[in-house]
Amino acid sequence: MLGSDNAMGKHRKHRSRPPSRSRGRRLRRWAAAHVRLDYPRAGRRGVRRWLPSWRQIALFFLFCLGSLTGLLSYLYLQTDIPKNLNDFATQQDNVYYWADGTEMARTGPVNRQEVPLDRVPEKVQWAVLAAENASFYSDSGVSPSGLMRAVTRMVTGGETQGGSTITQQYVKNAYLNQRQTFSRKLTEMFMAIKLDDRMSKREILQRYLNTSWFGRGSYGIQRASYAYYGKDVSELNASEGALLASLLKGAGTFDPTLSAKNHKRAVERWKWVLDRMVDIGRLSKAERARYTTFPEPQPEPKPVGLTGQVGYLVETAKAYVSSHTDVSDADFDLGGYQIHTTFEKSKVDALTKAVNETRGKLDPERRPEDRNVRIGAGSVAPDGAIRALYGGPGYLKQGFNDANASNVPAGTSFTPFVYAAALRDGVLLERNGARTPVTPSTLYDGDNKVAVHTPEGPYWDRSGKIVRATNDGDVSYGQVTLRQAIVQSINTPMMQLGMDVGLDEVRRASIDAGLLPSSFGERVPAFSLGTATPSSIRMASAYGTFAAGGTHNPPYSVSGLTHGGEKVELRKDRAKRAFSAEVAAEVDDALRGAVQSPSGAAHGAAVAGEEVAGKGGTAQDGTSAWFVGYTKELSTAVSLSRLDPKTQELMPLEGLGGEGAADSGDTYPLDIWKSYMTDRTAE
């Protein structure tokens, strides 16, 4: 027995570890017997031999389904939603508005303005949903039928088309491209599913409405509302919304203004959208019955660009935003801002018309003296609001804004600031002595070429000559009051008065009035006769200080700024008192005398009204001419000069206008001012 047990143990040990080759052969034989694919089917004849069994069909279907599920799962896990949107999906235009709220211009590469979904009427939202994706709020973000079409088209031709949900359309607009390839369609679907999990339906709908193409150069429903109906999206009704929803199917096909065929298609689509809204319970039959007349959109608006003066206005407003907000230039360039300016279109048009009338008197083709003329003008309200400006012959023709130029000497239009400084600060007639008050009745020598004095004696220039002032026409007036010197524009008293007040005090007074510190050069006797080079805007603002009783309100061109409907903080420079009310009244009285008095140097401006005050001015070297005048409602400055295009240096005005022109064109700024201020259309 023992031997027998040992034999059995050896036998069991041998059986438990068969040779590997024998096991392999047995496994292969077993697999061949049990797993062999019975195809063509054994035991069948004819056609039946080639027909798979139901088990084979089921196994093949499960294999394909499993493989497809695995592939889709892998692709889903590999698909990420990009952190950055397409450039055009985030880029918007900036919209500038006139003071009355009407649109002035749009800037930026994309005509789009975002609006929150709450601004879009619910009926308009449902018009879009009815037309594009009625199951939007219940679906998972994708369309199974769209997927099947994509697969079918891939098999038959590699292209796919239509059937996308709104979520898919947004993904395409915001993250992908517009090519209808299968791979793009598949990526779109996976991203749409993920996006549907991450975002609320309302957020997706809002983004979709703000990135969709509606034709007429408009991205987003807000710009489309203005392009087709000239109003904010919040003012649309269901009927108008139905037409905009129709455009999503193809603006080139459904914009009714493009052709008669388009109009017919648009009407049919519009009716269908409204009926569809009734079918899904989003529009009552009673309200549907009211929409019997097709909501004809306005003709396509002419492009609102930067032609004419608009470019100068936009440039001025943009600079103000840059300096008075925390918005960086980079953020501003991304767009989406609404800039409400202070400019009044009627005044801008009237000022442009006045300048063009004066330019019409020149003949640059025949007379070299009439070439390279530069005219700048600014019109400012007492509170500092810039109402109009003239920057040049057209922004696209001349980019430099002459209304904001700082290279044209103010000439004798600067003397009211000398007068104001004297009335405010008094004069210093003895070195280290006390200041002596002056009044409008204080007498000064008005003779021509009178020597300029300091407390120590005559003022000598660097060439060793005594400095002498000259009057226009070399006229001597004898002893004159300071008021008379302003009224009749007598130079010699003003130059001496500046020396007596102190040129530092004159500079300080003119800065307090509104001129910029950068406007001034060296302080020599000629300083008081206008060597400073302020812009037309600043001169108008500074004269407005006298109209405002001595308080200076810094000029501003933007009254409000919003982004996507949200208010953006806009800093406004504070008003400052430059002169007492009494001093301002005295200067105002003299400037009104210059206009209203028959002997006043600016009497021609009296045609604009009994309350007009102002003064003309010319540079001592004959390179500029000005007129600055104001009423209680508006202060306007006009400058004229000639600029050598090669050297960018000022050229003399002598000969401007040809023979017979008064004072070599000195009266042209006054002519422009009078024409502008008496134009009834500017009111």
XYZ file of C-alpha atoms in Angstrom:
683
model
C 0.000 0.000 0.000
C 2.797 2.307 0.865
C 4.358 1.715 -2.462
C 1.053 2.183 -4.110
C 0.550 5.554 -2.343
C 3.956 6.689 -3.428
C 3.175 5.735 -6.975
C -0.077 7.652 -6.881
C 1.701 10.692 -5.388
C 4.200 10.643 -8.144
C 1.411 10.285 -10.654
C -0.496 13.279 -9.143
C 2.649 15.337 -9.126
C 3.218 14.512 -12.748
C -0.381 15.357 -13.721
C -0.356 18.690 -11.867
C 2.470 20.116 -13.992
C 2.005 19.093 -17.636
C 4.576 20.305 -20.106
C 3.850 23.801 -21.363
C 3.809 22.777 -25.008
C 1.132 20.124 -24.383
C -1.075 22.669 -22.548
C -0.711 25.173 -25.360
C -1.736 22.662 -27.977
C -4.794 21.603 -25.979
C -5.890 25.252 -25.483
C -5.594 25.965 -29.172
C -7.598 22.851 -30.003
C -10.277 23.887 -27.480
C -10.469 27.433 -28.883
C -10.689 26.120 -32.420
C -13.547 23.841 -31.419
C -15.569 26.343 -29.376
C -14.700 29.869 -30.599
C -14.319 29.275 -34.300
C -16.264 31.853 -36.344
C -18.814 29.822 -38.194
C -18.829 32.010 -41.296
C -19.571 31.181 -43.997
C -21.976 29.025 -42.024
C -21.296 25.284 -42.146
C -24.241 23.064 -42.828
C -25.999 25.716 -44.879
C -26.307 25.868 -48.601
C -26.845 28.565 -51.144
C -27.631 32.076 -49.985
C -28.386 30.949 -46.420
C -24.756 29.964 -46.031
C -23.794 33.641 -46.323
C -26.486 35.060 -44.049
C -25.185 35.612 -40.471
C -27.121 34.186 -37.585
C -29.026 36.358 -35.145
C -26.349 35.625 -32.551
C -23.629 36.824 -34.926
C -25.598 39.943 -35.727
C -26.124 40.666 -32.033
C -22.457 40.111 -31.225
C -21.385 42.364 -34.072
C -23.776 45.097 -32.923
C -22.535 44.873 -29.332
C -18.941 44.984 -30.537
C -19.583 48.126 -32.612
C -21.556 49.768 -29.820
C -18.863 49.028 -27.300
C -16.148 50.293 -29.593
C -18.086 53.477 -30.387
C -18.870 54.063 -26.711
C -15.245 53.604 -25.813
C -14.089 55.920 -28.583
C -16.618 58.629 -27.679
C -15.742 58.331 -23.999
C -12.070 58.730 -24.811
C -12.707 61.746 -27.053
C -14.994 63.307 -24.433
C -12.289 63.011 -21.779
C -9.699 64.432 -24.165
C -11.847 67.450 -25.140
C -11.255 70.600 -23.059
C -13.032 73.925 -23.160
C -10.409 76.556 -24.073
C -9.733 79.230 -21.502
C -9.691 81.942 -24.158
C -12.516 82.741 -26.544
C -11.999 83.517 -30.211
C -10.796 87.087 -30.688
C -13.977 88.126 -32.473
C -16.088 86.569 -29.696
C -14.630 88.954 -27.116
C -13.842 91.941 -29.307
C -16.544 94.583 -29.332
C -16.846 98.039 -30.758
C -16.899 101.200 -28.695
C -19.908 103.392 -29.362
C -19.781 107.183 -29.100
C -22.937 109.238 -28.664
C -23.809 112.870 -29.262
C -24.961 114.962 -26.319
C -28.602 114.219 -27.220
C -28.007 110.460 -26.999
C -28.001 109.671 -30.706
C -25.172 107.575 -32.076
C -22.151 109.473 -33.348
C -19.581 106.806 -34.214
C -18.402 103.275 -33.604
C -14.780 102.250 -33.404
C -13.200 98.820 -33.362
C -12.841 95.887 -35.776
C -16.100 94.197 -34.719
C -19.540 95.780 -34.638
C -20.745 94.201 -31.406
C -22.010 95.372 -28.034
C -22.783 92.960 -25.219
C -26.000 93.284 -23.224
C -27.176 91.291 -20.197
C -29.983 88.827 -20.872
C -32.294 90.851 -18.640
C -32.172 93.647 -21.229
C -33.520 91.352 -23.938
C -37.336 91.122 -23.727
C -38.527 87.600 -22.877
C -40.664 87.420 -26.027
C -37.595 88.237 -28.128
C -35.628 85.513 -26.344
C -38.341 82.999 -27.114
C -38.545 84.119 -30.728
C -34.909 83.063 -31.050
C -35.488 79.828 -29.148
C -38.572 78.997 -31.197
C -36.616 79.486 -34.395
C -33.399 77.779 -33.377
C -33.831 75.429 -30.399
C -37.227 75.178 -28.690
C -35.981 72.446 -26.323
C -33.033 74.562 -25.188
C -33.983 74.619 -21.501
C -34.483 70.843 -21.353
C -31.835 69.399 -23.654
C -28.315 68.386 -22.672
C -26.678 70.825 -25.028
C -26.452 68.546 -28.058
C -28.729 67.272 -30.774
C -28.701 63.447 -31.293
C -30.182 63.930 -34.755
C -27.385 66.342 -35.525
C -24.874 63.728 -34.451
C -26.474 61.142 -36.721
C -26.392 63.549 -39.646
C -22.748 64.241 -38.910
C -21.932 60.523 -38.946
C -23.941 60.020 -42.123
C -22.274 62.897 -43.890
C -18.864 61.667 -42.761
C -19.537 58.286 -44.320
C -20.895 59.741 -47.544
C -18.700 62.769 -48.044
C -16.853 64.028 -44.994
C -19.000 67.156 -44.523
C -21.692 67.876 -41.934
C -24.503 70.388 -41.739
C -27.247 71.943 -39.594
C -29.209 70.642 -36.642
C -27.112 72.247 -33.885
C -28.502 73.341 -30.557
C -27.972 76.877 -29.335
C -25.263 75.583 -27.000
C -23.472 74.027 -29.956
C -23.857 77.187 -32.006
C -22.372 79.235 -29.176
C -19.429 76.837 -28.895
C -18.860 77.194 -32.630
C -19.077 80.991 -32.461
C -16.969 81.428 -29.349
C -14.351 78.681 -29.449
C -14.135 77.009 -32.839
C -14.299 77.896 -36.515
C -17.121 77.908 -39.029
C -15.900 74.957 -41.134
C -18.446 72.137 -41.313
C -16.050 69.210 -40.993
C -16.895 66.093 -39.025
C -13.999 66.504 -36.584
C -15.065 70.083 -35.817
C -18.672 68.953 -35.389
C -17.635 66.172 -33.019
C -15.484 68.539 -30.942
C -18.356 71.011 -30.888
C -20.724 68.393 -29.435
C -18.376 67.277 -26.683
C -17.646 70.881 -25.705
C -21.360 71.662 -25.722
C -22.069 68.804 -23.301
C -19.338 69.997 -20.939
C -20.420 73.609 -21.236
C -24.006 72.636 -20.460
C -22.783 71.123 -17.188
C -20.675 74.130 -16.229
C -22.923 77.054 -17.151
C -26.534 77.892 -16.539
C -28.855 77.922 -19.521
C -29.428 81.650 -19.149
C -25.700 82.358 -19.269
C -25.319 80.255 -22.397
C -28.270 82.003 -24.050
C -26.879 85.425 -23.122
C -23.499 84.584 -24.617
C -25.101 83.156 -27.724
C -27.178 86.287 -28.328
C -24.099 88.469 -27.859
C -21.887 86.578 -30.327
C -24.260 85.587 -33.131
C -24.061 87.095 -36.585
C -27.150 89.025 -37.713
C -25.881 90.599 -40.917
C -25.245 94.260 -41.732
C -21.876 93.959 -40.042
C -23.507 93.263 -36.682
C -22.458 90.733 -34.092
C -24.863 90.384 -31.188
C -28.523 91.241 -30.796
C -27.898 94.740 -29.429
C -26.075 95.930 -32.544
C -28.596 94.074 -34.710
C -31.440 95.927 -33.005
C -29.839 99.255 -33.930
C -28.883 98.083 -37.419
C -32.408 96.961 -38.339
C -34.692 99.050 -36.125
C -32.550 101.914 -34.857
C -33.305 101.309 -31.180
C -32.079 99.543 -28.071
C -32.809 95.829 -27.825
C -34.931 96.428 -24.723
C -37.462 98.271 -26.921
C -38.074 95.392 -29.349
C -41.414 93.580 -29.454
C -42.110 89.949 -30.340
C -42.765 90.755 -33.997
C -39.445 92.553 -34.451
C -37.728 89.819 -32.461
C -39.163 87.237 -34.861
C -37.489 88.933 -37.807
C -34.140 89.137 -35.998
C -34.497 85.463 -35.116
C -35.088 84.729 -38.813
C -31.769 86.365 -39.676
C -29.886 83.741 -37.668
C -30.669 81.261 -40.436
C -28.748 83.443 -42.870
C -28.796 87.229 -43.025
C -27.853 87.238 -46.686
C -30.959 85.170 -47.401
C -33.462 86.762 -45.017
C -32.575 90.481 -44.848
C -35.761 91.791 -46.509
C -34.127 94.971 -47.785
C -31.666 93.184 -50.058
C -34.082 91.926 -52.718
C -37.700 91.073 -53.464
C -36.939 87.356 -53.068
C -35.321 88.030 -49.727
C -38.371 89.994 -48.655
C -40.701 87.142 -49.534
C -38.541 84.610 -47.695
C -38.257 86.915 -44.671
C -42.027 87.362 -44.433
C -42.610 83.607 -44.609
C -39.941 82.913 -42.000
C -41.274 85.704 -39.761
C -44.778 84.193 -39.854
C -43.379 80.753 -39.127
C -41.427 81.975 -36.084
C -44.496 83.672 -34.602
C -46.641 80.583 -35.238
C -43.935 78.430 -33.722
C -43.974 80.596 -30.582
C -47.709 79.912 -30.305
C -47.138 76.172 -30.773
C -44.651 75.987 -27.906
C -46.840 78.093 -25.645
C -44.694 81.237 -25.573
C -47.061 83.565 -27.432
C -50.796 83.732 -26.986
C -53.052 83.370 -29.982
C -54.550 86.774 -29.185
C -51.150 88.496 -29.312
C -50.188 86.552 -32.421
C -53.330 87.835 -34.084
C -52.162 91.424 -33.548
C -49.004 90.887 -35.590
C -50.444 91.016 -39.073
C -48.138 93.670 -40.533
C -44.571 92.698 -41.314
C -42.171 94.846 -39.217
C -40.223 96.400 -42.071
C -36.690 97.188 -40.901
C -35.049 100.468 -41.747
C -32.718 100.591 -44.758
C -29.193 99.583 -43.928
C -27.619 102.589 -42.170
C -24.694 104.261 -43.821
C -21.423 103.294 -42.145
C -20.755 105.490 -39.145
C -17.060 106.226 -39.423
C -14.501 108.809 -38.513
C -14.930 111.033 -41.549
C -15.161 114.810 -41.309
C -15.023 116.227 -37.797
C -16.201 113.002 -36.147
C -12.682 111.593 -36.013
C -11.459 114.635 -34.088
C -14.401 114.336 -31.688
C -13.735 110.645 -31.076
C -10.033 111.307 -30.555
C -10.805 114.044 -28.019
C -13.313 111.895 -26.129
C -11.014 108.875 -26.087
C -8.172 110.968 -24.656
C -10.508 112.217 -21.926
C -11.517 108.657 -20.999
C -7.857 107.654 -20.860
C -6.965 110.477 -18.473
C -10.095 110.488 -16.300
C -10.804 106.800 -15.655
C -8.962 103.722 -14.455
C -9.658 101.978 -17.774
C -6.377 101.011 -19.416
C -5.861 101.621 -23.104
C -5.614 97.857 -23.630
C -8.971 97.224 -21.951
C -10.567 100.100 -23.825
C -9.374 98.668 -27.123
C -11.163 95.395 -26.330
C -14.357 97.416 -26.744
C -17.776 97.214 -25.211
C -17.818 100.802 -23.941
C -20.529 103.379 -24.500
C -19.077 106.895 -24.465
C -21.584 109.701 -24.006
C -19.959 112.894 -25.217
C -20.816 116.559 -24.706
C -20.679 117.379 -28.422
C -23.784 118.807 -30.074
C -24.127 117.786 -33.689
C -25.898 120.982 -34.744
C -23.080 123.106 -33.341
C -20.361 120.943 -34.877
C -22.087 121.180 -38.258
C -22.528 124.950 -37.945
C -18.887 125.475 -36.968
C -17.709 123.328 -39.875
C -19.943 125.259 -42.240
C -18.553 128.585 -40.987
C -14.958 127.456 -41.464
C -15.685 126.128 -44.950
C -17.255 129.454 -45.934
C -14.056 131.255 -44.967
C -11.851 128.669 -46.647
C -13.879 129.315 -49.765
C -12.393 132.826 -49.888
C -8.921 131.366 -50.333
C -7.407 130.124 -53.577
C -4.519 127.794 -52.710
C -4.171 126.576 -56.304
C -3.376 130.037 -57.626
C -1.902 131.820 -54.599
C 0.974 130.279 -52.608
C 0.077 132.591 -49.690
C -3.250 130.753 -49.349
C -1.665 127.343 -48.942
C -1.067 125.339 -45.784
C -3.685 127.255 -43.803
C -4.560 125.678 -40.467
C -7.753 126.591 -38.618
C -8.665 125.354 -35.174
C -11.779 126.161 -33.177
C -13.328 125.111 -29.898
C -16.704 125.937 -28.377
C -17.128 125.446 -24.610
C -20.100 125.926 -22.288
C -19.667 127.780 -18.955
C -19.696 124.474 -17.053
C -16.755 123.220 -19.155
C -18.669 120.988 -21.567
C -17.076 121.087 -25.030
C -20.009 121.576 -27.404
C -18.170 121.734 -30.712
C -14.747 121.843 -32.269
C -13.172 122.133 -35.667
C -9.986 120.131 -35.962
C -9.165 120.353 -39.639
C -10.438 119.578 -43.143
C -11.286 115.988 -42.157
C -9.848 113.371 -39.822
C -9.061 110.911 -42.599
C -7.391 113.655 -44.606
C -5.513 115.347 -41.753
C -5.124 113.358 -38.555
C -3.707 116.229 -36.513
C -6.388 118.015 -34.471
C -5.942 121.769 -34.879
C -8.530 122.468 -32.163
C -6.077 120.948 -29.718
C -2.908 122.359 -31.298
C -0.346 123.899 -28.979
C 1.888 125.677 -31.492
C -0.148 128.776 -32.405
C 0.728 131.970 -30.475
C -2.287 133.546 -28.781
C -1.122 137.033 -29.734
C -2.961 139.962 -28.235
C -6.003 137.823 -27.434
C -3.878 136.950 -24.380
C -3.999 140.493 -22.923
C -7.247 140.001 -20.918
C -5.278 137.657 -18.650
C -2.688 140.398 -18.079
C -5.530 142.761 -17.213
C -7.107 140.197 -14.864
C -3.757 139.588 -13.117
C -3.316 143.315 -12.569
C -6.798 143.747 -11.108
C -6.307 140.702 -8.865
C -2.689 141.087 -7.753
C -1.880 144.787 -8.235
C 1.414 146.125 -9.567
C 4.930 146.361 -8.159
C 6.458 149.706 -9.142
C 9.423 149.622 -6.744
C 11.774 146.738 -6.167
C 10.899 145.076 -2.836
C 8.154 147.627 -2.361
C 4.491 147.056 -1.636
C 2.043 146.160 -4.375
C -0.230 148.917 -5.569
C -3.832 148.154 -6.551
C -4.990 149.164 -10.024
C -8.463 149.753 -11.422
C -9.941 149.889 -14.916
C -9.409 153.662 -14.759
C -5.683 153.480 -14.026
C -3.784 155.401 -16.705
C -0.928 154.045 -18.815
C 1.066 155.424 -21.720
C -0.539 154.352 -24.982
C 1.974 155.872 -27.368
C 3.611 153.776 -30.029
C 7.119 152.442 -29.427
C 7.213 153.560 -25.825
C 10.126 152.011 -23.917
C 9.327 149.173 -21.528
C 10.497 149.843 -17.949
C 11.371 147.849 -14.852
C 11.668 149.464 -11.382
C 15.367 149.990 -12.168
C 14.857 151.626 -15.554
C 14.441 150.623 -19.237
C 14.454 146.939 -20.157
C 17.398 145.977 -22.374
C 17.263 142.879 -24.568
C 20.180 140.527 -25.198
C 21.329 142.501 -28.231
C 21.757 145.607 -26.112
C 18.644 147.451 -27.326
C 15.868 148.970 -25.254
C 12.675 146.972 -25.739
C 9.791 148.992 -27.145
C 6.244 147.908 -27.787
C 4.378 148.789 -30.963
C 0.696 149.361 -31.611
C -1.208 148.148 -34.639
C -0.714 150.645 -37.420
C 1.943 152.417 -35.336
C -0.801 154.578 -33.807
C -0.122 156.583 -30.629
C -2.994 157.099 -28.176
C -1.412 159.122 -25.369
C -2.567 158.402 -21.836
C -5.261 155.702 -21.804
C -7.075 153.754 -19.115
C -6.461 150.045 -18.770
C -10.056 149.374 -19.773
C -9.588 151.464 -22.913
C -6.433 149.509 -23.737
C -8.506 146.306 -23.773
C -11.448 147.821 -25.619
C -9.316 149.291 -28.401
C -6.597 146.601 -28.313
C -3.716 148.977 -27.570
C -0.535 146.996 -27.099
C 1.927 149.278 -25.363
C 0.024 149.664 -22.052
C -0.447 145.900 -21.843
C 3.236 145.119 -22.296
C 4.175 147.577 -19.591
C 1.348 146.396 -17.346
C 2.671 142.846 -17.577
C 6.090 143.988 -16.434
C 4.542 145.926 -13.542
C 2.390 143.010 -12.378
C 5.237 140.547 -12.822
C 5.348 137.973 -15.578
C 5.235 135.120 -13.052
C 1.973 136.529 -11.681
C 0.588 136.938 -15.218
C 1.468 133.328 -15.966
C -0.165 132.165 -12.742
C -3.343 134.128 -13.434
C -3.665 132.714 -16.953
C -3.187 129.171 -15.623
C -5.847 129.833 -12.997
C -8.127 131.014 -15.780
C -7.674 127.717 -17.623
C -4.531 127.707 -19.781
C -2.127 124.808 -19.401
C 1.342 125.344 -17.867
C 2.889 123.740 -20.944
C 1.606 126.619 -23.091
C 4.238 129.109 -21.981
C 7.749 129.950 -23.099
C 10.326 132.252 -21.611
C 9.108 135.250 -19.661
C 10.293 138.333 -21.529
C 8.313 141.558 -22.142
C 6.652 140.124 -25.263
C 5.126 137.469 -22.984
C 2.217 139.811 -22.219
C 1.367 140.156 -25.907
C 0.756 136.444 -26.319
C 3.827 134.325 -26.925
C 1.949 131.512 -25.158
C 0.553 128.807 -27.453
C -2.713 127.502 -25.942
C -5.168 125.382 -27.891
C -8.449 126.790 -29.137
C -10.290 124.619 -26.630
C -8.265 126.002 -23.743
C -8.619 129.610 -24.878
C -12.383 129.225 -25.117
C -12.447 127.648 -21.669
C -10.269 130.382 -20.133
C -12.408 133.212 -21.559
C -15.410 131.323 -20.214
C -13.985 131.892 -16.730
C -14.860 135.584 -17.059
C -18.377 134.675 -18.189
C -18.716 132.352 -15.173
C -17.971 135.102 -12.638
C -14.336 134.136 -12.092
C -14.804 130.380 -11.568
C -12.965 128.109 -13.962
C -14.642 124.864 -14.977
C -12.078 122.628 -16.718
C -13.155 121.555 -20.208
C -14.489 118.039 -20.597
C -15.769 116.052 -23.551
C -17.359 112.978 -21.905
C -20.411 113.197 -19.658
C -20.832 109.481 -18.993
C -19.208 106.097 -19.583
C -20.736 102.629 -19.385
C -19.571 99.126 -20.193
C -22.181 96.527 -21.030
C -24.783 98.824 -19.503
C -22.861 99.189 -16.218
C -21.700 102.658 -15.206
C -17.943 103.217 -15.164
C -16.549 105.780 -12.743
C -15.524 108.928 -14.558
C -13.467 111.499 -12.712
C -14.283 115.124 -13.396
C -11.848 117.923 -12.639
C -13.169 120.220 -9.960
C -14.063 123.819 -10.605
C -11.732 126.391 -9.057
C -12.097 130.072 -8.355
C -9.534 131.957 -10.405
C -10.685 135.530 -9.751
C -13.111 137.251 -7.479
C -16.519 138.035 -8.905
C -15.543 141.728 -8.953
C -12.367 141.154 -10.981
C -14.190 138.845 -13.408
C -16.924 141.473 -13.833
C -14.358 144.176 -14.657
C -12.671 141.998 -17.289
C -16.062 141.020 -18.681
C -17.056 144.682 -18.886
C -13.929 145.542 -20.884
C -14.409 142.598 -23.263
C -18.042 143.541 -23.811
C -16.865 147.073 -24.510
C -14.481 145.738 -27.170
C -17.524 144.286 -28.957
C -20.396 146.618 -28.107
C -18.587 149.973 -28.270
C -18.508 151.554 -31.763
C -14.789 152.189 -31.260
C -14.179 148.659 -29.967
C -11.589 146.601 -31.774
C -14.034 143.672 -32.002
C -17.161 145.642 -32.810
C -17.929 143.340 -35.747
C -18.902 140.588 -33.296
C -21.817 142.662 -32.014
C -24.072 141.112 -34.674
C -24.226 138.002 -32.472
C -26.050 139.776 -29.652
C -26.000 142.549 -27.074
C -24.321 140.406 -24.420
C -21.404 139.283 -26.567
C -17.917 139.880 -25.192
C -14.629 139.052 -26.821
C -11.356 140.072 -28.335
C -9.289 139.423 -31.434
C -5.567 139.025 -31.475
C -2.518 138.717 -33.689
C 0.992 137.503 -32.965
C 3.713 140.130 -32.997
C 5.581 138.254 -35.728
C 2.449 137.988 -37.898
C 2.194 134.191 -37.781
C -1.245 133.839 -36.184
C -4.651 135.443 -35.872
C -7.366 134.762 -33.284
C -10.816 135.700 -32.187
C -12.241 134.608 -28.853
C -15.754 135.599 -27.905
C -18.444 134.446 -25.540
C -22.000 134.823 -24.358
C -23.457 133.595 -21.092
C -24.136 130.253 -22.804
C -21.026 129.622 -24.889
C -17.389 130.612 -25.315
C -15.736 130.031 -28.690
C -12.152 130.506 -29.823
C -10.927 130.426 -33.420
C -7.264 130.369 -34.418
C -5.697 130.703 -37.859
C -2.110 130.054 -38.904
C -0.007 128.644 -41.714
C 2.289 125.677 -41.155
C 5.154 124.637 -43.384
C 4.505 120.923 -44.068
C 8.214 120.159 -44.331
C 9.669 122.024 -41.366
C 6.475 122.190 -39.262
C 7.307 125.832 -38.577
C 4.782 128.664 -38.651
C 4.697 130.822 -41.742
C 3.683 134.505 -41.978
C 0.054 135.332 -42.801
C 1.062 138.260 -44.989
C -0.653 138.057 -48.357
C -3.314 135.600 -47.177
C -6.479 136.094 -49.215
C -4.755 138.077 -51.940
C -5.111 141.762 -52.751
C -7.985 143.463 -51.012
C -8.004 141.092 -48.037
C -8.188 143.084 -44.832
C -5.058 142.956 -42.675
C -3.653 139.838 -44.328
C -6.462 137.599 -43.136
C -6.579 138.919 -39.562
C -10.355 139.190 -39.807
C -10.913 135.596 -40.897
C -11.201 134.193 -37.338
C -13.806 136.878 -36.549
C -15.665 136.035 -39.764
C -15.803 132.382 -38.763
C -16.935 133.255 -35.248
C -19.712 135.551 -36.475
C -20.992 133.049 -39.019
C -21.034 130.287 -36.419
C -22.648 132.307 -33.633
C -25.361 133.692 -35.894
C -26.252 130.322 -37.473
C -29.720 129.520 -36.166
C -29.310 125.822 -36.913
C -26.652 125.621 -34.198
C -29.139 126.394 -31.455
